[in-house]
XYZ file of N, CA and C in Angstrom:
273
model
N 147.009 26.277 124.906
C 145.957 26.633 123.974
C 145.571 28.083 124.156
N 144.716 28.657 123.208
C 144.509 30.331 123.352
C 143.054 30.437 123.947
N 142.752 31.611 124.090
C 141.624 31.638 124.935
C 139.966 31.088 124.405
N 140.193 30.687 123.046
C 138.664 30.644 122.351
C 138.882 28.951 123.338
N 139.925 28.251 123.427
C 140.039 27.018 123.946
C 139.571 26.979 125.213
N 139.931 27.872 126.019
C 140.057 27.670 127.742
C 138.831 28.297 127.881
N 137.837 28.739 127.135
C 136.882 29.484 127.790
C 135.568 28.222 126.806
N 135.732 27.796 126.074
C 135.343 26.102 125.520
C 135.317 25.059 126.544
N 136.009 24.905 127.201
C 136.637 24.309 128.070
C 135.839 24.754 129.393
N 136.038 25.637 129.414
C 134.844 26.303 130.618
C 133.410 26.118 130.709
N 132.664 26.402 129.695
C 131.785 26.143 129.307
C 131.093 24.844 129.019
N 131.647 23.793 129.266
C 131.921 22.594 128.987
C 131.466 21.829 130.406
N 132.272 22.420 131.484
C 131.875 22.626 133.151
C 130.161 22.437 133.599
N 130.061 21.820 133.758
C 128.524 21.345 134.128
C 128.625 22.594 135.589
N 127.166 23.501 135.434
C 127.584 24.399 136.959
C 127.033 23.617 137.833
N 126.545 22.015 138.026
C 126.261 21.524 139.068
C 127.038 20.700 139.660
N 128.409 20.827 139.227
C 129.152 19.721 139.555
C 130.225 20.020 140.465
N 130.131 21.190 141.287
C 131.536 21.604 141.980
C 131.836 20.761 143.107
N 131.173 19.933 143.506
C 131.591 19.535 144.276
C 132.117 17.788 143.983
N 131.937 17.708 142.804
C 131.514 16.614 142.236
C 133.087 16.272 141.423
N 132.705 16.038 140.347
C 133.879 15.868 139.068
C 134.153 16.973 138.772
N 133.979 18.278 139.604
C 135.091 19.206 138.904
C 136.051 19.266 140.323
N 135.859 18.653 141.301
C 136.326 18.834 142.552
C 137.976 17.867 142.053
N 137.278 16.174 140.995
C 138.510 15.461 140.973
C 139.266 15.938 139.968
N 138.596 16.526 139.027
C 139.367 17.561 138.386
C 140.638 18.185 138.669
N 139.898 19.369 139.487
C 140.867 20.014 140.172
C 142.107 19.156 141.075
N 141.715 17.981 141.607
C 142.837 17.474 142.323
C 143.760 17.027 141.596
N 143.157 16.363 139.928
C 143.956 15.685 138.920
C 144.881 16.576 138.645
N 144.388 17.936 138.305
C 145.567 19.421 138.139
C 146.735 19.347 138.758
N 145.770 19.696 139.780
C 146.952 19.965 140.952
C 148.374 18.917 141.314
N 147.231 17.834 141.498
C 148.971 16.641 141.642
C 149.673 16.789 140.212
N 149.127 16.550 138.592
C 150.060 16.753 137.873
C 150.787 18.066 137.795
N 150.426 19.174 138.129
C 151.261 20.380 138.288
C 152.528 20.345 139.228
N 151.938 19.792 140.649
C 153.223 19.370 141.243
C 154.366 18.549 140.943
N 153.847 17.458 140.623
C 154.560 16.324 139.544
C 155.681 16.968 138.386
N 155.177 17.768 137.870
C 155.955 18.607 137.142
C 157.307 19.693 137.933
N 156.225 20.211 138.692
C 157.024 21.145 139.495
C 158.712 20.475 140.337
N 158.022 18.987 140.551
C 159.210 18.254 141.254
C 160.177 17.973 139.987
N 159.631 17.815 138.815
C 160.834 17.413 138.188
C 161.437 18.804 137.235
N 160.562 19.841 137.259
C 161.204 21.042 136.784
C 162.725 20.782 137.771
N 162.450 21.147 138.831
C 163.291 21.072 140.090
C 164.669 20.549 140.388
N 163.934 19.267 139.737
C 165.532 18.150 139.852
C 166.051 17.862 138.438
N 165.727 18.755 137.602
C 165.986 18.561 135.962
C 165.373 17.253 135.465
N 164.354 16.300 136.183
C 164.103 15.244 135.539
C 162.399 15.604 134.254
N 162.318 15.472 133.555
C 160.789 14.982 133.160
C 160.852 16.109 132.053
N 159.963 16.365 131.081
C 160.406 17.500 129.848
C 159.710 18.788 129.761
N 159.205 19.426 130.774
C 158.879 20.661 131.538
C 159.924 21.109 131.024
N 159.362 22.814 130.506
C 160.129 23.817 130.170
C 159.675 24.922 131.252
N 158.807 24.929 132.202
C 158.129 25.635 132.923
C 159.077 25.676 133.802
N 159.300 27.140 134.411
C 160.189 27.049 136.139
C 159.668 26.536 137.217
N 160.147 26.276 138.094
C 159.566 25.088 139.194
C 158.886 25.853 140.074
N 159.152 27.675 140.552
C 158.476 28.451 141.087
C 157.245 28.990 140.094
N 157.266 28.863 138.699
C 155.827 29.078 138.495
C 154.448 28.131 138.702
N 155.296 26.589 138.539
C 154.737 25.373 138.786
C 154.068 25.825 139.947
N 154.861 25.978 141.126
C 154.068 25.914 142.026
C 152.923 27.258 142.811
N 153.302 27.951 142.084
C 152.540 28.926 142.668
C 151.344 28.659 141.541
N 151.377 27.639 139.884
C 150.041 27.273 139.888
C 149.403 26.593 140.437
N 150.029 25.263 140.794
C 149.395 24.364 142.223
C 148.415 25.040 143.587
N 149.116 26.484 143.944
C 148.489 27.122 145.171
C 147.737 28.039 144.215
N 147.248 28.098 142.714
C 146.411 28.813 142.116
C 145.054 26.993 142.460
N 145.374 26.573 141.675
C 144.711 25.399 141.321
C 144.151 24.887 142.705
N 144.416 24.905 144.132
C 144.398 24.590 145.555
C 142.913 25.610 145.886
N 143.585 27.116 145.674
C 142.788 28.254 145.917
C 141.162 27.669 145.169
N 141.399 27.600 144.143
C 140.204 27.211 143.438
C 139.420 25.945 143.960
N 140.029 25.233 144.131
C 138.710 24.134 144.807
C 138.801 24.069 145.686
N 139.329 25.079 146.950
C 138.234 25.636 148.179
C 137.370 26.705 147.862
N 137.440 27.443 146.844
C 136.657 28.129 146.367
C 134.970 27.489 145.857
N 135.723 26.172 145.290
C 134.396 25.400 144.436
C 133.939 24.906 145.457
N 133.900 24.553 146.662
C 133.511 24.108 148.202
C 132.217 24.998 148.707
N 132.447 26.111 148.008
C 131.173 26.908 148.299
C 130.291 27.212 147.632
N 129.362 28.245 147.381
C 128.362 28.477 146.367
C 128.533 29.267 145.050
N 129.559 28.595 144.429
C 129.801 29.330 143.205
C 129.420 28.885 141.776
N 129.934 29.310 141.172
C 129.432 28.914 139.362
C 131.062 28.327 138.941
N 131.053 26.590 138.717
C 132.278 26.152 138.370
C 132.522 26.431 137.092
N 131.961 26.558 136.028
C 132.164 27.463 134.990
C 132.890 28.566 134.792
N 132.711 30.062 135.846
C 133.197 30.916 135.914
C 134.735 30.598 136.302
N 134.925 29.727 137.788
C 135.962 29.247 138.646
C 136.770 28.919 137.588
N 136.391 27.906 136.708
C 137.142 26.870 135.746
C 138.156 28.217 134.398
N 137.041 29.196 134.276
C 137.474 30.748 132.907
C 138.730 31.044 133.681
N 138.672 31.332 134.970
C 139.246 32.533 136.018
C 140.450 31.179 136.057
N 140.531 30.000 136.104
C 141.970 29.480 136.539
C 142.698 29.258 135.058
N 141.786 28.844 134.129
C 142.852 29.000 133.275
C 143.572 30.184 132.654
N 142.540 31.537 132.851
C 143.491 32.429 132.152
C 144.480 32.795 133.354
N 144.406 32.517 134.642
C 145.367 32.648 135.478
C 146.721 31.630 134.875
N 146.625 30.010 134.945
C 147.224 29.633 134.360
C 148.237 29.404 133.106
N 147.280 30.043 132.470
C 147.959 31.037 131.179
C 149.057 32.121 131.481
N 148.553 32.544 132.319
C 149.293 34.354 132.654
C 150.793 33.219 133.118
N 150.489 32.499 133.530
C 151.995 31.646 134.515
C 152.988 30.878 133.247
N 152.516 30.547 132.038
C 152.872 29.879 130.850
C 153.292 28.628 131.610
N 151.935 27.765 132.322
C 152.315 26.553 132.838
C 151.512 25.458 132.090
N 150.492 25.797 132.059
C 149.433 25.086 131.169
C 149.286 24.590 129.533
């Protein structure tokens, strides 16, 4: 999606919830990113994404909810991973 989406999407982010449902969030990401990443890998599953961008979004997506562990604004966290995610054309 383009950015009027991912920053919708952001905004959307309750800022009291980092530790909360944006925490399972983030874990939901992360395992399906890997999930992907394994079958970029072994040619199985319909990922067009390379298996090294996969995963260096996983250790984007990781970074971020030790980030949300502390005193931040999950809103902002949530803007900042997807246009990272974006930049990777994994998302």
């Amino acid at each position: 999606r383009g950015p009027a989406e991912r920053t919708e999407r952001a905004l959307k982010q309750g800022p009291w919830q980092a530790r909360g449902e944006f925490t399972e969030l983030l874990d939901a990401l992360a395992g399906r990113l890997a999930m992907q990443a394994r079958q970029a890998a072994t040619g199985t599953g319909r990922t067009t994404a390379h298996p090294m961008a996969l995963t260096e979004a996983v250790e984007k997506v990781l970074a971020t909810r030790e980030q949300a562990q502390g005193n931040v604004n999950p809103q902002l966290l949530l803007a900042v991973l997807a246009e990272d995610l974006a930049a990777l054309e994994v998302a």
